[in-house]
mmCIF file of C-alpha atoms in Angstrom:
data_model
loop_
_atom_site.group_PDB
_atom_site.id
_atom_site.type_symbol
_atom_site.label_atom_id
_atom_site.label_comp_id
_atom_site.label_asym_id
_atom_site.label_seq_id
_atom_site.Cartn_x
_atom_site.Cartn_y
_atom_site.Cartn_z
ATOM 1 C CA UNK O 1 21.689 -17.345 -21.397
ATOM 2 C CA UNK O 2 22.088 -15.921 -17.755
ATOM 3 C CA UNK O 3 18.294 -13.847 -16.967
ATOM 4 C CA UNK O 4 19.071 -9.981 -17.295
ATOM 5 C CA UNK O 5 20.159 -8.193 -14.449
ATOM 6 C CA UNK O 6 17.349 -6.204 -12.488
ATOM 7 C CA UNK O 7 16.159 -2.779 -13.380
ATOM 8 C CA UNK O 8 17.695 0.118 -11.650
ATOM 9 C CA UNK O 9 14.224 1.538 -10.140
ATOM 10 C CA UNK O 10 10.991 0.488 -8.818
ATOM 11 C CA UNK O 11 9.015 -0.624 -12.407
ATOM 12 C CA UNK O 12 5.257 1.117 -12.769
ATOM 13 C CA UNK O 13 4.152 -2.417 -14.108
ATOM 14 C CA UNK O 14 5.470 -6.052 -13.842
ATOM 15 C CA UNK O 15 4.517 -9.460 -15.588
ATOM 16 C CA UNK O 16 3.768 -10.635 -12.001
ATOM 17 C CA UNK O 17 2.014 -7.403 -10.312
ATOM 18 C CA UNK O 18 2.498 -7.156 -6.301
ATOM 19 C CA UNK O 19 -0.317 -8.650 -4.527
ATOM 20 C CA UNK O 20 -1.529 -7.613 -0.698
ATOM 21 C CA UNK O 21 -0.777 -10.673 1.203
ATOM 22 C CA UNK O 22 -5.017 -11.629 2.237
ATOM 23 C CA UNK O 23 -6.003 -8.913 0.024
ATOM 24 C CA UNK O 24 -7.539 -5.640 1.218
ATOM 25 C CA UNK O 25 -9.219 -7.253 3.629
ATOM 26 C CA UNK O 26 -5.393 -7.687 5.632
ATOM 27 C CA UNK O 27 -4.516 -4.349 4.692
ATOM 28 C CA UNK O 28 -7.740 -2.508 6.289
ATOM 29 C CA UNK O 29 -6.761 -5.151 9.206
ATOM 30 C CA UNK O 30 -3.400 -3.024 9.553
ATOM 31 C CA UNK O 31 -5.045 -0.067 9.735
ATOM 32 C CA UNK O 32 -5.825 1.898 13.012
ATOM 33 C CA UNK O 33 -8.982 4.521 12.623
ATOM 34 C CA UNK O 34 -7.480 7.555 14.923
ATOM 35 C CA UNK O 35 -10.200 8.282 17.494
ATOM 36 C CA UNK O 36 -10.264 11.657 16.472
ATOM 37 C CA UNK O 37 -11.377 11.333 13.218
ATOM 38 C CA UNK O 38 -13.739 8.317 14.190
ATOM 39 C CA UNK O 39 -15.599 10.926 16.823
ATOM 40 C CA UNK O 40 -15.391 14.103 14.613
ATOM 41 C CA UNK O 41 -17.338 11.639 11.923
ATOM 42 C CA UNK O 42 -14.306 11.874 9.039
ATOM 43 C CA UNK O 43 -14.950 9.368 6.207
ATOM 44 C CA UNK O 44 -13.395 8.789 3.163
ATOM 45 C CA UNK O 45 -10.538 6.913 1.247
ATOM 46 C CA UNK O 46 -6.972 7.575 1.095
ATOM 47 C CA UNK O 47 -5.090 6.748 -1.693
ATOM 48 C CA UNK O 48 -1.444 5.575 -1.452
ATOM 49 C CA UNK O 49 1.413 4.507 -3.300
ATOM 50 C CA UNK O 50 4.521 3.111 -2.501
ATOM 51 C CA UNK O 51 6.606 0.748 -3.520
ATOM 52 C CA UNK O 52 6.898 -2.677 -3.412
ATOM 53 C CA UNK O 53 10.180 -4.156 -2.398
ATOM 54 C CA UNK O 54 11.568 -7.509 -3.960
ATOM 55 C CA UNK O 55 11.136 -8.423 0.052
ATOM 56 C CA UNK O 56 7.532 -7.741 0.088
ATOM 57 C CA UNK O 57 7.811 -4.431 2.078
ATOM 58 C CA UNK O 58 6.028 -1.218 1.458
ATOM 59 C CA UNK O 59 8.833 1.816 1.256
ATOM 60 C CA UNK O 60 8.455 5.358 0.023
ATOM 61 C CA UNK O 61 4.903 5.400 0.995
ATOM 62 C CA UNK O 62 3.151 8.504 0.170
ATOM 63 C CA UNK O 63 -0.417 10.118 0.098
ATOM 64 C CA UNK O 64 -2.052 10.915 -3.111
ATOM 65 C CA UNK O 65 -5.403 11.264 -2.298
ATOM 66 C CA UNK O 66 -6.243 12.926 1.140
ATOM 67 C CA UNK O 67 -8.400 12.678 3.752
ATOM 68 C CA UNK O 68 -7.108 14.395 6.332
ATOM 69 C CA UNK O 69 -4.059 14.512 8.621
ATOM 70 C CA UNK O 70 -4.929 11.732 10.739
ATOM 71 C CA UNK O 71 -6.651 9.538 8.072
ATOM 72 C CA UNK O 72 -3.477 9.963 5.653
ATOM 73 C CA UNK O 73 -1.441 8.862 8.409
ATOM 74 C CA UNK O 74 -2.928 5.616 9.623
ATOM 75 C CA UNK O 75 -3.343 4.761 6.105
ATOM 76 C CA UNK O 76 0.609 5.090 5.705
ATOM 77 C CA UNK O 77 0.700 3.316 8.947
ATOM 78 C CA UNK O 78 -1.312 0.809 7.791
ATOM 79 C CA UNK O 79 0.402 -0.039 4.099
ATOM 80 C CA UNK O 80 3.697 0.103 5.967
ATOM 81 C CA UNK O 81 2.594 -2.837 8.347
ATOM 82 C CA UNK O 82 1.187 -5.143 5.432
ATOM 83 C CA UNK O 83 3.163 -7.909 3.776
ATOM 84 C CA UNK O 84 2.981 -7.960 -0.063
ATOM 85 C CA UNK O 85 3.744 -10.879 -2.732
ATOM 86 C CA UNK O 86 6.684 -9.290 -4.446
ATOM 87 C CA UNK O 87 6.236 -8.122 -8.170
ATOM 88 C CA UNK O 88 8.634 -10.571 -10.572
ATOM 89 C CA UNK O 89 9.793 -9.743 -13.862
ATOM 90 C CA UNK O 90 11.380 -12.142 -15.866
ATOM 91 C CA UNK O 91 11.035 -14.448 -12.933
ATOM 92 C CA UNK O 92 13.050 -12.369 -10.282
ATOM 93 C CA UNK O 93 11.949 -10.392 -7.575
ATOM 94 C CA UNK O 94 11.481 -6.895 -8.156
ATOM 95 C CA UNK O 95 10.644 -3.415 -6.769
ATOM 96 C CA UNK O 96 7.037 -1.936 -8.340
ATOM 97 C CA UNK O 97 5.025 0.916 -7.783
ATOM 98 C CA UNK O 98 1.673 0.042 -6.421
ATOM 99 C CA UNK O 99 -1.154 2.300 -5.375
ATOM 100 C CA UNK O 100 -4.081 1.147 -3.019
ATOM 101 C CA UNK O 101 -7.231 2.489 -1.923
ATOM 102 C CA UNK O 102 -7.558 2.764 2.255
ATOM 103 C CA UNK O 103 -11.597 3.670 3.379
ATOM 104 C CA UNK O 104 -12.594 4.783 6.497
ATOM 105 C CA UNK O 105 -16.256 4.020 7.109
ATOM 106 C CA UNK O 106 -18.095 4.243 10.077
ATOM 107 C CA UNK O 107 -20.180 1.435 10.829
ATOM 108 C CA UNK O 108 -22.763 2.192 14.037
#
């Protein structure tokens, strides 16, 4: 029988979960620390979700964790300019929600 047709909307959970193309190690790559925040000393980690697109793009990308402004920003900056390893569900391609941590540390 013909594989069933794709679900309508992103899927919390796959068989195949979305991986970060190089791990978190490309994604922290992607990510710009605004000068601002590196001289006024603001740490911490963002949290952000999105989701996954059966083309390996981030899309809806919000902030559910904040920082601050200009943290939560590059981290949405950052996600959006990552390439993912689609989700797949019954071996197709498919849109899932994924949420990643983004730190900001300061190293001297």
């Amino acid at each position: 029988p013909p594989p069933p047709p794709p679900p309508a909307g992103p899927l919390e959970f796959s068989e195949v979960s979305p991986e970060i193309v190089g791990g978190l190690p490309a994604l922290q790559q992607n990510v710009t620390y605004p000068e601002f925040d590196k001289r006024a000393g603001t740490v911490g980690t963002v949290s952000v979700r999105f989701v996954v697109t059966p083309e390996g793009r981030a899309e809806n990308v919000e902030v559910v964790r904040s920082v601050s402004p200009g943290l939560d920003a590059a981290a949405i900056a950052g996600v959006q300019r990552t390439r993912f390893t689609p989700g797949r569900q019954n071996g197709q391609a498919v849109a899932v929600r994924m949420t990643v941590p983004v730190r900001f540390t300061i190293r001297n």
